[in-house]
XYZ file of N, CA and C in Angstrom:
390
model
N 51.719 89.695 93.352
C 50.639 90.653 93.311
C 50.274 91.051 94.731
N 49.876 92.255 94.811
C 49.736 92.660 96.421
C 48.578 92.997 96.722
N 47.097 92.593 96.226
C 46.002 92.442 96.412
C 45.761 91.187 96.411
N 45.430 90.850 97.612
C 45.455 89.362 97.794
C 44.005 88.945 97.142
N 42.906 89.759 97.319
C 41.755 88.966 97.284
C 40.637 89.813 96.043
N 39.820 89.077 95.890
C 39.306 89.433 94.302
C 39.146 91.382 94.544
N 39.068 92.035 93.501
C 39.250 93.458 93.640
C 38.608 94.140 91.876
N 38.199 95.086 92.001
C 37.725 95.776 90.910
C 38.432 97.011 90.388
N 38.691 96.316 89.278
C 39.811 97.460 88.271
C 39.386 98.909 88.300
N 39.521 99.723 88.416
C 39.314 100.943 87.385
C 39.812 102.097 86.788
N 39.724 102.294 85.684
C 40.644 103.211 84.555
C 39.772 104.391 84.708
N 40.181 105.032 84.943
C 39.439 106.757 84.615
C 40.296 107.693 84.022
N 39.495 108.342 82.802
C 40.829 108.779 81.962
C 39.700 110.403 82.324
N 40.247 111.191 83.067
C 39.544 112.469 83.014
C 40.505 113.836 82.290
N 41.366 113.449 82.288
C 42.033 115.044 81.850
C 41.627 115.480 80.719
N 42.375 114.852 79.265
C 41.944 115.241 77.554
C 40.640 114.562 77.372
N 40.697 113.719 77.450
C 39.292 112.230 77.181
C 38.305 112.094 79.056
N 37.576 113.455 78.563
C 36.140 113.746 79.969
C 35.653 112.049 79.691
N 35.208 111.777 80.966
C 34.674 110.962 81.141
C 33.493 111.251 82.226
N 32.338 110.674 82.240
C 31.435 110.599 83.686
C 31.791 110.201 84.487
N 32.665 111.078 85.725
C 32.678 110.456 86.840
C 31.350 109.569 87.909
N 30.468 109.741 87.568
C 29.395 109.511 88.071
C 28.979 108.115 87.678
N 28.930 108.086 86.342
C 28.881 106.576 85.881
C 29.797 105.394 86.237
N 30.909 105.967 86.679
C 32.302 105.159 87.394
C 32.128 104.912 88.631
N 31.366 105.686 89.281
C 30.869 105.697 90.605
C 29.556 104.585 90.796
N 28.906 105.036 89.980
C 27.750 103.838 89.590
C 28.220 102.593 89.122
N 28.802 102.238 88.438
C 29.402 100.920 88.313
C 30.137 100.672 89.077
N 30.436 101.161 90.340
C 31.831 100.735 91.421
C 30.896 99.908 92.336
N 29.536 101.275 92.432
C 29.019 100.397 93.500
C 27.719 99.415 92.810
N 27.409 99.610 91.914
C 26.601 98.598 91.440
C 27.453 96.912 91.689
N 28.954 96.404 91.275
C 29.869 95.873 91.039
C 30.186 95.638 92.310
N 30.140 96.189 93.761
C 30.598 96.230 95.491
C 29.767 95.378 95.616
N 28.112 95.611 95.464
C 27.212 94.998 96.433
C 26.937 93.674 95.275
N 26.595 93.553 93.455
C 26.491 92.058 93.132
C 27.126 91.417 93.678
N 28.875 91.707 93.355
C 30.013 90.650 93.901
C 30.522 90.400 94.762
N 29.705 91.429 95.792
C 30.426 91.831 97.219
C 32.056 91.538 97.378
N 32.150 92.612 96.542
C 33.937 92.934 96.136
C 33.909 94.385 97.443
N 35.175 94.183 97.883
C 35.378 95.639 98.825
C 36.473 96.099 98.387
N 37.589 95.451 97.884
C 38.879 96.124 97.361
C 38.458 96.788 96.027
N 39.493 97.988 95.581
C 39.224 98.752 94.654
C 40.854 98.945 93.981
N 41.262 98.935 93.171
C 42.364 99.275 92.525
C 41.978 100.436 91.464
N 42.527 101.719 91.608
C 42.234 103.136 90.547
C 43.455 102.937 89.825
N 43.144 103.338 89.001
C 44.665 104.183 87.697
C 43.891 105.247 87.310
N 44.217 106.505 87.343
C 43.697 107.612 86.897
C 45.171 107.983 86.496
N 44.473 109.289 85.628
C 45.526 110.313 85.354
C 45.021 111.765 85.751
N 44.021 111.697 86.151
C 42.902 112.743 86.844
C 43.203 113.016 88.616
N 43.915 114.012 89.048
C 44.045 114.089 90.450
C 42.973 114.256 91.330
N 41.941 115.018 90.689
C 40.513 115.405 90.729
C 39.623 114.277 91.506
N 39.665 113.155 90.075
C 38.656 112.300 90.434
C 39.408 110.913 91.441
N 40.497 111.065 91.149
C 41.574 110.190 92.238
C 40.911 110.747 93.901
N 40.783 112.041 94.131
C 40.485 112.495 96.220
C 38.842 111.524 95.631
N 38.421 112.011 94.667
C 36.496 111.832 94.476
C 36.491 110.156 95.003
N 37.497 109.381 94.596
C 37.242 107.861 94.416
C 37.944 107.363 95.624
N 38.907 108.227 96.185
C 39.504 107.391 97.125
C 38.384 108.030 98.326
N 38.091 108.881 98.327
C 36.816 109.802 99.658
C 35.722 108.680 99.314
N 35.554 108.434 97.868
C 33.880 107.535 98.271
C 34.240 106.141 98.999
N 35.707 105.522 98.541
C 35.944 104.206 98.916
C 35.995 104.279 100.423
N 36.734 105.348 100.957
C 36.818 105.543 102.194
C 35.370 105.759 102.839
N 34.960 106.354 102.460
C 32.785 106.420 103.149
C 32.449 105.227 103.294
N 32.974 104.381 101.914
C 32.031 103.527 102.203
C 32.873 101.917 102.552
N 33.595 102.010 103.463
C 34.748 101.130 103.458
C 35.468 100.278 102.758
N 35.561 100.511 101.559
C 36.559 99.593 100.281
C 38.084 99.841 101.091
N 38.624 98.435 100.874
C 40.043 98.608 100.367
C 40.776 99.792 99.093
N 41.222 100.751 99.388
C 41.293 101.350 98.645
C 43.087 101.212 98.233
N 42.912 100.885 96.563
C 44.440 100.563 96.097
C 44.994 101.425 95.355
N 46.437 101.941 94.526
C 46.822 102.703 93.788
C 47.972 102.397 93.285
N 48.573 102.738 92.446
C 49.918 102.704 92.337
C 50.544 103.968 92.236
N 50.000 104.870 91.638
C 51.077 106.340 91.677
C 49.609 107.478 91.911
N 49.904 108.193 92.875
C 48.536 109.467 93.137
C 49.055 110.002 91.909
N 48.084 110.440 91.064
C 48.402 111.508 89.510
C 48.342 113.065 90.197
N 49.510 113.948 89.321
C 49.700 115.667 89.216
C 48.617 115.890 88.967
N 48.907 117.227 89.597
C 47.929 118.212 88.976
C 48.280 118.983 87.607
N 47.829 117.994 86.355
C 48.056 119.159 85.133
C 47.535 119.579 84.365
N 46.598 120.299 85.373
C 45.769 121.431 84.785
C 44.840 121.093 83.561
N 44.135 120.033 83.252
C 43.459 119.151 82.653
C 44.402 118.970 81.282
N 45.463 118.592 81.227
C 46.639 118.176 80.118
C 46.474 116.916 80.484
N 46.789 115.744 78.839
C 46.965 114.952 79.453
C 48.066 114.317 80.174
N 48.605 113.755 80.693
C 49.529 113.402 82.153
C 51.025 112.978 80.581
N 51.024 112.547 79.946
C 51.993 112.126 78.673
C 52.487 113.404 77.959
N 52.169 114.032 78.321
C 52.472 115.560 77.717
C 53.420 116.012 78.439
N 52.863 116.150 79.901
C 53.033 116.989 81.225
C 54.269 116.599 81.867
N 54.494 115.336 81.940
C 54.852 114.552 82.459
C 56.724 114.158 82.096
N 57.554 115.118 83.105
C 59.308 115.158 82.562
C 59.950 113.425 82.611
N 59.724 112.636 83.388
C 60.176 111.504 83.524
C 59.463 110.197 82.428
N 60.076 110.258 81.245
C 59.026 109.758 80.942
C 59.309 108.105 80.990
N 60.426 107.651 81.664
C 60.909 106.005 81.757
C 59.842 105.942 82.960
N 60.319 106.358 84.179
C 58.846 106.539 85.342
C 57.389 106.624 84.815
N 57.126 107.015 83.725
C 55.484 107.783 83.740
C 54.989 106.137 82.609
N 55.800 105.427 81.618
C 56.050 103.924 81.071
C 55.990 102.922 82.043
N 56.780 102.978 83.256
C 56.853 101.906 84.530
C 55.435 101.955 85.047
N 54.817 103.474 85.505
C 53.531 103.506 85.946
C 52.599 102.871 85.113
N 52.448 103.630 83.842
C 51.704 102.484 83.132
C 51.351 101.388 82.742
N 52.108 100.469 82.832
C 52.739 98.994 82.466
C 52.081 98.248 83.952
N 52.736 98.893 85.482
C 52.062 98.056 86.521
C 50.326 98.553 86.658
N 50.073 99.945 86.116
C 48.640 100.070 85.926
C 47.722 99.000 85.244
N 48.181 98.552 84.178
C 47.624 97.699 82.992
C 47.789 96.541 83.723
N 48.957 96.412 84.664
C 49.026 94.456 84.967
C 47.856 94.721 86.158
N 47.945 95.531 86.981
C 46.729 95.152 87.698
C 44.879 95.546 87.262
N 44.783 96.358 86.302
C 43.465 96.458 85.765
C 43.319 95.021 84.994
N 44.475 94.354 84.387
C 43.911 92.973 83.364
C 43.826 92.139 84.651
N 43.942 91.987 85.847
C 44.480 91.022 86.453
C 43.120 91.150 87.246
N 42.577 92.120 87.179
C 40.923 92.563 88.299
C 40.407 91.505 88.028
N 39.025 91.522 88.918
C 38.085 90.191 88.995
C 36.553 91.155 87.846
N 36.739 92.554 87.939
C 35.857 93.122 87.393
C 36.649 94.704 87.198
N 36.411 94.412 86.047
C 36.979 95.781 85.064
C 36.246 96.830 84.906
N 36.626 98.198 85.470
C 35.392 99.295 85.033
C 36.167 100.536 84.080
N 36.107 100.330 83.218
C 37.018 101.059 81.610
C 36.380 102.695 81.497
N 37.322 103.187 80.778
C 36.899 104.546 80.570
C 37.159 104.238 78.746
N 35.516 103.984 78.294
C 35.500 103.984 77.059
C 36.172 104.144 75.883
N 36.671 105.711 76.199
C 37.184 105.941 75.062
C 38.666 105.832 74.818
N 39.580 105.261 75.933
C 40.892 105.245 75.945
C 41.729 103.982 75.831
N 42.427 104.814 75.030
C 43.380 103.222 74.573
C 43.746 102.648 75.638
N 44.199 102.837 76.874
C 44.476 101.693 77.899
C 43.483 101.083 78.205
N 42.419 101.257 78.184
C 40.892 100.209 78.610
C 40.585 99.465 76.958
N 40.484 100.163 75.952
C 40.504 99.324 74.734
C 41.474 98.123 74.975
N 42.769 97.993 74.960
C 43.825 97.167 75.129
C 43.411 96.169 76.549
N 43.066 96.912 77.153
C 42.739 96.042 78.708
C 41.773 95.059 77.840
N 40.424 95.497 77.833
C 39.598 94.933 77.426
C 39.606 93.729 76.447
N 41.059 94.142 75.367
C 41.123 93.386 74.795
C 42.094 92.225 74.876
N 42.664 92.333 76.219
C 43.954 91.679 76.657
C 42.912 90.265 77.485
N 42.136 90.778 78.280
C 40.930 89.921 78.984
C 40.155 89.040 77.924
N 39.624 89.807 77.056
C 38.654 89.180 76.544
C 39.204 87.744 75.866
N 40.382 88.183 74.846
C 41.462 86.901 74.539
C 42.066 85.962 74.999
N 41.966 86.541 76.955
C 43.120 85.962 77.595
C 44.342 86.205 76.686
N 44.859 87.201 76.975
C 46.108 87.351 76.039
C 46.607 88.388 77.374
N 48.052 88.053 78.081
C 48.514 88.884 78.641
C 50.013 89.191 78.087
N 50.173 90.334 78.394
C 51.703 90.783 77.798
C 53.032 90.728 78.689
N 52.419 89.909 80.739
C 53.040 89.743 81.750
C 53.275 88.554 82.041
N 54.039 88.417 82.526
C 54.403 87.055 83.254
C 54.209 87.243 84.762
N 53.350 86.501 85.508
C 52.959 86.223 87.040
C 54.697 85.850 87.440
């Protein structure tokens, strides 16, 4: 794993499934200063709110983490859009190992990858091997 030290998940699903960016923002930093966590790990599929989250982490000095910057597609969701789809499966899969693997999870309600996260944590049930 290449975040060495405790870090806060977060899923933001903005393209088909709107979400409050604002409330994600509010729980980032509500979640910075309890746990005094500074690393941040994003998975978006939103290019939008990806500059929004990596500009606030940067203001406000987080470690800022990623695994793939998301297209611009035109608020589609990224599984649609998206020609590679063995690549766009790989992205997802190391997205999910590092959101279950966070010290604090910040979910985008309504989407099946934070349902599954959520429910991968809550069980302790992982689908990876360390």
């Amino acid at each position: 794993m290449w975040i060495k030290k405790k870090y806060i998940g977060i899923h933001y699903r903005g393209t088909d499934r709107k979400h409050n960016l604002n409330d994600i923002l509010e729980k980032l930093k509500l979640n910075t200063v309890n746990e005094n966590i500074i690393n941040i790990f994003l998975a978006t599929d939103d290019y939008e709110a990806f500059e929004k989250i990596e500009n606030y982490s940067k203001n406000n000095n987080y470690n800022f983490h990623y695994n793939i910057k998301p297209i611009n597609t035109n608020g589609k969701a990224l599984h649609y859009t998206y020609s590679d789809k063995t690549q766009l499966t790989l992205n997802l899969l190391i997205d999910m190992y590092f959101l279950y693997k966070s010290n604090i999870f910040v979910e985008s309600r309504s989407s099946n990858i934070s349902i599954w996260i959520n429910k991968m944590r809550n069980k302790n049930c992982i689908i990876f091997n360390d």
